[in-house]
Structures are given as C-alpha cells and as structure tokens.
Short mmCIF file of C-alpha atoms in Angstrom, two decimals:
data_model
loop_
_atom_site.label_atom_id
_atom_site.label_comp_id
_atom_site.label_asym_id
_atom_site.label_seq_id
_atom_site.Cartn_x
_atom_site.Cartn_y
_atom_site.Cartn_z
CA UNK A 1 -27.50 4.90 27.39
CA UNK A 2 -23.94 6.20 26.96
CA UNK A 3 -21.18 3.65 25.12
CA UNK A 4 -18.80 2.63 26.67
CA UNK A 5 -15.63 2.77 24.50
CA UNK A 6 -11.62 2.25 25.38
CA UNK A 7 -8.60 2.21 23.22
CA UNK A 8 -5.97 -0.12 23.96
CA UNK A 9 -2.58 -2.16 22.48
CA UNK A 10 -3.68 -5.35 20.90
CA UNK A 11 -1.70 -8.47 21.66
CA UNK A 12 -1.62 -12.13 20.37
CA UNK A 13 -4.80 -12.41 22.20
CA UNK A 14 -6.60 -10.61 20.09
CA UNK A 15 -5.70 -11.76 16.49
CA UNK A 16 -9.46 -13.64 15.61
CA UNK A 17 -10.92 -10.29 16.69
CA UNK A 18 -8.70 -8.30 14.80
CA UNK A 19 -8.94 -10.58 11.38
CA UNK A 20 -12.72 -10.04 11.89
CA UNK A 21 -12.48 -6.40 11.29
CA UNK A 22 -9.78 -6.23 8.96
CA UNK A 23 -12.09 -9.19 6.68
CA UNK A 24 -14.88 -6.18 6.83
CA UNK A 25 -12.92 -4.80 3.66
CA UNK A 26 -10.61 -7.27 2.29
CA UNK A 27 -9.50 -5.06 -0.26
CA UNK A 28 -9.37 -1.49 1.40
CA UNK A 29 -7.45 -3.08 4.37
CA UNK A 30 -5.43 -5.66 2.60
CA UNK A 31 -1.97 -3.78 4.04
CA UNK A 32 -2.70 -4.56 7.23
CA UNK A 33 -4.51 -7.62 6.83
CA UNK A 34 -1.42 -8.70 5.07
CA UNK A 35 1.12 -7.85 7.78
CA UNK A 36 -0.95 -9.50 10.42
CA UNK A 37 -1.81 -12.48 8.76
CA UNK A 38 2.35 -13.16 8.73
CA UNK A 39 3.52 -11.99 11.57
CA UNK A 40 0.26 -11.93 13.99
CA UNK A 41 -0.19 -9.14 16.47
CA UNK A 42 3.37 -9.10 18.59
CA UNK A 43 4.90 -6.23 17.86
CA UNK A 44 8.06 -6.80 17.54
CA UNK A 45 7.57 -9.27 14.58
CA UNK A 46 4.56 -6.91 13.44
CA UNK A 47 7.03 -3.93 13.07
CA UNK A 48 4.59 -1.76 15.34
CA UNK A 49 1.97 -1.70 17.24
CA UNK A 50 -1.97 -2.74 16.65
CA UNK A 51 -3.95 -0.04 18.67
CA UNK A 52 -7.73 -1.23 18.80
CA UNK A 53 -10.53 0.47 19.77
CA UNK A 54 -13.96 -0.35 21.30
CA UNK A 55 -17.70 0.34 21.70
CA UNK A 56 -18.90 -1.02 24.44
CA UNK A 57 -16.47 -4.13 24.80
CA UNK A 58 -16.50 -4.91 21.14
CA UNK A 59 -13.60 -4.40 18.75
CA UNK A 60 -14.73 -2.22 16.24
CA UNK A 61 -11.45 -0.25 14.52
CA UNK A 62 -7.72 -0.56 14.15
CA UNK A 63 -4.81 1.57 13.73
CA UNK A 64 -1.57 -0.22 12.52
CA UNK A 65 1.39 2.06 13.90
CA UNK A 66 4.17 0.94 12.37
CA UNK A 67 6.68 3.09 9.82
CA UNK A 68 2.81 3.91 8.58
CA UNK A 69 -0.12 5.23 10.78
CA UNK A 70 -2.98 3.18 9.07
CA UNK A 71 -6.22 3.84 10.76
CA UNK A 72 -8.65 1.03 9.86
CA UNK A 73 -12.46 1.27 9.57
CA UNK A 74 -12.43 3.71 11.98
CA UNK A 75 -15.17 6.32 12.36
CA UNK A 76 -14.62 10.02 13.89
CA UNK A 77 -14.79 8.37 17.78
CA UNK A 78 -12.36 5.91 17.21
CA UNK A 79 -10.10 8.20 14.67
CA UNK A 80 -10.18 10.61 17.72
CA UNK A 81 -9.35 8.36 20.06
CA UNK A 82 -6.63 7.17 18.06
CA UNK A 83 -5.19 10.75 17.21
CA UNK A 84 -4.76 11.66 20.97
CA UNK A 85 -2.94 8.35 21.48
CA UNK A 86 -0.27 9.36 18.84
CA UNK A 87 -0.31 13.17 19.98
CA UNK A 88 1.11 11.41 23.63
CA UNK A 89 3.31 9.03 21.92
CA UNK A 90 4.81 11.56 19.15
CA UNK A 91 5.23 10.93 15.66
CA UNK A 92 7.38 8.00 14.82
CA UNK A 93 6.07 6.89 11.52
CA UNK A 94 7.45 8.42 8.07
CA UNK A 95 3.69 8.95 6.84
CA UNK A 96 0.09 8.71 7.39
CA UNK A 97 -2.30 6.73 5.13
CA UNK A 98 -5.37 5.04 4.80
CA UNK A 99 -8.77 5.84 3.78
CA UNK A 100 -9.28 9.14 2.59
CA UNK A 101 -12.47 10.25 5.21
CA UNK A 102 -10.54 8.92 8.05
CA UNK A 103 -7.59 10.15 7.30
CA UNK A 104 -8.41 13.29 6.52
CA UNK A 105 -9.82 13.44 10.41
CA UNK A 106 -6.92 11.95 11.55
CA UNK A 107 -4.13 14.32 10.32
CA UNK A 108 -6.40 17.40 11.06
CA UNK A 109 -6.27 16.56 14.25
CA UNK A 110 -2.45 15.81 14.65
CA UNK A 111 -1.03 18.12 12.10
CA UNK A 112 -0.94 21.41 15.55
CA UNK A 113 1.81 18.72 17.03
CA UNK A 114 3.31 16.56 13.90
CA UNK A 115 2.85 19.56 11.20
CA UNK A 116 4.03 20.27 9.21
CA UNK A 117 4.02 17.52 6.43
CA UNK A 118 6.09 17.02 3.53
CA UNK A 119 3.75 17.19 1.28
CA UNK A 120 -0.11 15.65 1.55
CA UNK A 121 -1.78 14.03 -1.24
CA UNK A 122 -6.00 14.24 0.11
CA UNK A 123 -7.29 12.03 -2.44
CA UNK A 124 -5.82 9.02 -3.84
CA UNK A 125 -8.25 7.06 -6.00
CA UNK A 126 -8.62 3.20 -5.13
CA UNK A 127 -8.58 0.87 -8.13
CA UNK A 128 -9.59 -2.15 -8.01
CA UNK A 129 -10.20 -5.34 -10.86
CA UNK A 130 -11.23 -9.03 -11.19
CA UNK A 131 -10.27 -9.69 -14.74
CA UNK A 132 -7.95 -8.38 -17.52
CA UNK A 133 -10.72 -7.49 -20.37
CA UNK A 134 -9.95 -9.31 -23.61
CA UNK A 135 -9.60 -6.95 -25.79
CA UNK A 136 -6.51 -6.22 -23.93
CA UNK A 137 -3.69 -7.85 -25.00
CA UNK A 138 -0.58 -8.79 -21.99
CA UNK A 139 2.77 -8.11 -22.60
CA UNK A 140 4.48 -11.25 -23.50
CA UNK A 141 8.14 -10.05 -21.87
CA UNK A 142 6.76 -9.38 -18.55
CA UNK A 143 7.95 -11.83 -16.11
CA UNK A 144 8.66 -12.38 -12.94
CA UNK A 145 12.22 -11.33 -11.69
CA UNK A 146 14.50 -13.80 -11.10
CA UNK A 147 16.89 -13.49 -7.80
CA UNK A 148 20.03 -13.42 -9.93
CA UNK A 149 18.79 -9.77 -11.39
CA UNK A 150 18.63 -7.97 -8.50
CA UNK A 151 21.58 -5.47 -9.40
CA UNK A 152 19.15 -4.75 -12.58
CA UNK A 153 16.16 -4.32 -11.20
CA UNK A 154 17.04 -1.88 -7.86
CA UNK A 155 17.89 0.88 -10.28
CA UNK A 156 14.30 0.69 -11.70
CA UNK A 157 12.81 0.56 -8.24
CA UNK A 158 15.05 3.31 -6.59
CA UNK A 159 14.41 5.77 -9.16
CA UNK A 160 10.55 4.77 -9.26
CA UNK A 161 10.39 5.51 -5.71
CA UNK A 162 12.46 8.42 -6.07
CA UNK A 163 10.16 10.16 -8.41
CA UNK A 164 7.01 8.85 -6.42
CA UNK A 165 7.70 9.50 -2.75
CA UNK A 166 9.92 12.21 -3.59
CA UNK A 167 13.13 11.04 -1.61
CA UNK A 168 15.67 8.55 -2.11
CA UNK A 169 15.09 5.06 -0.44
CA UNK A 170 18.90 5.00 -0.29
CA UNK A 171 19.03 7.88 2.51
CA UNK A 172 19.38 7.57 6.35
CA UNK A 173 20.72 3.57 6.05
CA UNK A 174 21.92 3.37 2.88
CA UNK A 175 19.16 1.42 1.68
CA UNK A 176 19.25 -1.51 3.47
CA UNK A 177 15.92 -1.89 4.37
CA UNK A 178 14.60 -0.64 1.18
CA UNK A 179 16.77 -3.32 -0.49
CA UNK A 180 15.65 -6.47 1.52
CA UNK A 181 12.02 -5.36 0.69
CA UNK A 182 12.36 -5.27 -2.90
CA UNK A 183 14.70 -8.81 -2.39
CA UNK A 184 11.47 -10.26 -0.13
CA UNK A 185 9.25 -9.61 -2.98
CA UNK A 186 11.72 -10.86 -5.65
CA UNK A 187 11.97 -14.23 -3.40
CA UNK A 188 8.60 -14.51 -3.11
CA UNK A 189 8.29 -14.35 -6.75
CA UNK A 190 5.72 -11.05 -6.82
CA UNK A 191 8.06 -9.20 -8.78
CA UNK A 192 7.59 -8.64 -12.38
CA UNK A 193 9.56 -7.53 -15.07
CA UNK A 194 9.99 -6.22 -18.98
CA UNK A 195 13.91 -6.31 -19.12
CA UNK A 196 15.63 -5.58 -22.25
CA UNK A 197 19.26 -5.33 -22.51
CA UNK A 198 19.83 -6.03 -19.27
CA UNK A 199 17.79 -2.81 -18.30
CA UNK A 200 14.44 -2.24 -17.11
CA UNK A 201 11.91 -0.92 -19.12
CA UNK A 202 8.82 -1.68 -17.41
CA UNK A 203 8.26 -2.85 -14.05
CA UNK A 204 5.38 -3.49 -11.00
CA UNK A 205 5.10 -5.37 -8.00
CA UNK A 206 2.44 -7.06 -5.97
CA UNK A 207 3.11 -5.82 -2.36
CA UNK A 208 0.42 -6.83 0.08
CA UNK A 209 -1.10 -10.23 -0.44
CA UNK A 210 -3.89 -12.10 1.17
CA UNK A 211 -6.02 -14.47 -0.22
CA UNK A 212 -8.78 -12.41 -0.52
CA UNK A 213 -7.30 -9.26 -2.03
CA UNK A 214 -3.75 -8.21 -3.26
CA UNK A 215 -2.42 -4.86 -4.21
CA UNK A 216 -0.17 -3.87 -7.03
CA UNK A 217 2.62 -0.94 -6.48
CA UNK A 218 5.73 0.12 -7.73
CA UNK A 219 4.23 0.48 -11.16
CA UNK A 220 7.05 2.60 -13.42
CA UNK A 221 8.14 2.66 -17.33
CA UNK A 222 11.79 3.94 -18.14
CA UNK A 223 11.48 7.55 -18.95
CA UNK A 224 12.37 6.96 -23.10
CA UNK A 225 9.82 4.45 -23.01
CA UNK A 226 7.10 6.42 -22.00
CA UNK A 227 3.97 7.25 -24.50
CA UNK A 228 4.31 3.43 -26.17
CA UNK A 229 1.15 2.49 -24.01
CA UNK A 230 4.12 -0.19 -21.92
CA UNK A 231 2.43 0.52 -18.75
CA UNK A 232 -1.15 -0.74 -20.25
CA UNK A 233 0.38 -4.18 -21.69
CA UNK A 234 2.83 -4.27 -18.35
CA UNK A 235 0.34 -4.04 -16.19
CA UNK A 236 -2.14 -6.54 -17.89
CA UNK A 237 0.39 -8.37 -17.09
CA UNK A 238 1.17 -8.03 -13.76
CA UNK A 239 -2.90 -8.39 -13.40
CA UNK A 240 -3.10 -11.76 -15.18
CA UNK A 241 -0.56 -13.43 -12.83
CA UNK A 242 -1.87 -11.27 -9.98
CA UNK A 243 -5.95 -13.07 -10.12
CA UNK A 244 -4.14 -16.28 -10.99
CA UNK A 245 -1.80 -17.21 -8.77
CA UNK A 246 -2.45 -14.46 -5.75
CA UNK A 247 -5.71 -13.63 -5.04
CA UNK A 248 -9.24 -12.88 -6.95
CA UNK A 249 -9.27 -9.06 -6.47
CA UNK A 250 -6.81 -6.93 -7.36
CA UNK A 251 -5.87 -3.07 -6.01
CA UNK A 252 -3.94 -0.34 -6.53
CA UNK A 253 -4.19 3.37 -5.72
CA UNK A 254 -2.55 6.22 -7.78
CA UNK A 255 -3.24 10.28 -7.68
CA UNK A 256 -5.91 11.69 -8.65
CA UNK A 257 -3.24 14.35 -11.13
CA UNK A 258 -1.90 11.41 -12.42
CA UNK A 259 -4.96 11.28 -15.30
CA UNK A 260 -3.04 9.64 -17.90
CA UNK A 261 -2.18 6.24 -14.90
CA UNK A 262 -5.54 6.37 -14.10
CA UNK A 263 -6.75 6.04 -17.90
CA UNK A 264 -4.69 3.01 -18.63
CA UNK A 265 -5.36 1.46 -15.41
CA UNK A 266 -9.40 1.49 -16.23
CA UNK A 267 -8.11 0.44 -19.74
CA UNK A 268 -7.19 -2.87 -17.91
CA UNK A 269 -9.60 -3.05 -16.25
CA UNK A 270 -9.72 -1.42 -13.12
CA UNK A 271 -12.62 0.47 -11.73
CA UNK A 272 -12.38 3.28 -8.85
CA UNK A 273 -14.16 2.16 -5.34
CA UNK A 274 -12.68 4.73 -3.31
CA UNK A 275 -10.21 6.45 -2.28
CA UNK A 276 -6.80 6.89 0.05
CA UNK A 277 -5.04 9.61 1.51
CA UNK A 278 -1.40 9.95 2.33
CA UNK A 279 0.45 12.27 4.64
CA UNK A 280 4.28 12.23 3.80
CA UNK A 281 6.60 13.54 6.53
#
C-alpha cells in the first residue's frame, strides 16, 4: 500500500502537532523550537513560514523558512518535497542549515536553481553538555551584559560575526536588525561578558532557548587575547549560568577546521552528538 504524503503551510492550527515533532530532538531542533514556542506558527510574527510535511495524514517533518531554510527531522521524501517547494518559491533566505544528512540532500537538490553559494561548510560538529567538569575552573569576570554597555559590546559582536560569517552585519540596513538582536539578548539577560577597560575581551551568547535545550553562539576572544586559554574559562562560564538558569542541556556547533574551538569546548565539557551543515549565500 502506497503512502499517502502532502506538503503544506502550517498555521496556528497546527502548533501541538508541530511542538510534537520539534520535542523529537530538543536539542538538534532547539532553533526552531525556540522561535515557535514565542511567536507560534503565524507567520508574520514567526518571521517565515512553517512548511510541514506528511505520511499518510500524520505530521512527520518541518522546514522553518524564514531568513534560514531549516529542514527539521526530515528524511529524503520529505527533504524532497521540501526542495521543490523552495525551487517554485525562489530563494529568499540568506543561508541554508540544519542537520548535516538532510541538508546535504537539500542543497544538492536546489544548488542547479539557487547555486551558487557563498561558501558551504558540509560538516559542522554538534556539541552538546550537562555539566561544567570540576576540574575546570569559570572565569570569575564573566557576566552578563548590562543594557547600559551596549556601545561596548556591538564592536565585539560585529567583528565576531564578521570573521565568522564572513560579511559585515552592518551591510544592506545598516545594522539595524543585527543590532536589536544582540539588544533582545542583552534584555533578556543571555548575554555574557569579560570586559576590561571598557573593552571586550571575551564574549558568548545564549541564542535559542527552550526549556529543554539552549544553544550557545557568538563565542569570540579579542585577537591579543588569544592563546591565554580565555575562551575555556569564558565559556565555563557562559555554561554554568547556561544549565542554571536556562535549560539542562546545553549546544553549540563550531567547524570541524576549527580544532583548537573544538578542543576547549570538550575541555568544558562538551561532547560531539552530531553534526550541522550550513549553506551561506
């Protein structure tokens, strides 16, 4: 007997459906899980669309398409599904990313039409920890930015993302939107700071937060800091206050060349699960 399957734009409707799949992997799909969890499934207040996809009248995978395409536990069927729907609608996101397998699919299918990318990074290991191990001692200047430091701490994150992403957060608008996000998180009190001399020398945030699973991003030392093992200390941290006051499990992903990240982020504690892929347009 054949399955019957149909992809389709989720709506308010379908929000206990949706939460069921994204709980499947709390930590894996804690973006999205994040976004719809405050701002539900319109899309408007979503920032995108929700596409979902079923097997024989059962929701069974997501794909957030927003200023990310995020497929979410989607197998090949659904990944296809999903790839023809963005081939029709054409490419309005700034990158693809998401679990590596699925990913992977996904871009080799729309790369003939949205190709070519910026640059594509096929294999992003994801981190994940429960505790900071005590042998590991936290950074006692790490704190959480206040709202009056804002003209410090933008430097830090521009040039972080700058030298991550590879382009300026400050083109096209100027910023703006770039700025509010970094001022949401510093409201929210998820941004954390080593500032000395009223610079930045370390610095992290906690981006998507649930209450099953958070992830930290945004992790960056000041260039003549680098080598003092800041990033260890700063991000035990960032970790403590993360499983304390956030969440129980902790992510983050970083790339696989980035060998020396990846050694001081098992230091703390942090173990690889998987991994992520991202397309960069």
């Amino acid at each position: 007997m054949l399955t019957q399957t149909t992809t389709r734009v989720l709506g308010p409707g379908d929000l206990d459906a949706t939460l069921a799949v994204l709980d499947r992997d709390p930590v894996t799909n804690a973006f999205v899980a994040a976004r719809v969890q405050a701002a539900g499934l319109d899309p408007w207040r979503l920032g995108g669309e929700m596409w979902g996809w079923y097997a024989d009248g059962r929701l069974e995978s997501l794909a957030y398409a927003g200023a990310n395409l995020v497929p979410v536990e989607a197998g090949p069927e659904a990944v296809r599904a999903f790839a023809e729907r963005a081939r029709r609608a054409g490419r309005r996101c700034s990158s693809i990313v998401g679990p590596a397998e699925s990913t992977a699919l996904l871009w080799s299918l729309l790369e003939p039409s949205w190709g070519p990318a910026r640059e594509v990074r096929p294999r992003q290991p994801l981190m994940v920890a429960s505790a900071v191990p005590p042998d590991v001692a936290p950074d006692p200047y790490v704190r959480r930015v206040r709202k009056d430091e804002m003209d410090i701490v933008m430097p830090a994150c521009v040039a972080m993302f700058t030298e991550e992403v590879g382009v300026s957060p400050l083109a096209g608008d100027g910023g703006l939107l770039y700025q509010a996000r970094v001022a949401e998180l510093v409201s929210a009190g998820r941004s954390f700071a080593r500032i000395e001399d009223g610079r930045v020398v370390f610095k992290a945030e906690i981006g998507a937060a649930t209450d099953r699973a958070c992830q930290i991003q945004g992790v960056w030392v000041a260039p003549e800091f680098r080598g003092r093992r800041l990033s260890e200390t700063g991000m035990a941290a960032v970790l403590r206050y993360a499983l304390a006051d956030v969440a129980p499990l902790a992510s983050l992903y970083v790339n696989d060349f980035n060998t020396p990240a990846r050694a001081a982020y098992r230091r703390v504690g942090f173990r690889e699960t998987g991994a992520f892929m991202s397309v960069l347009f």
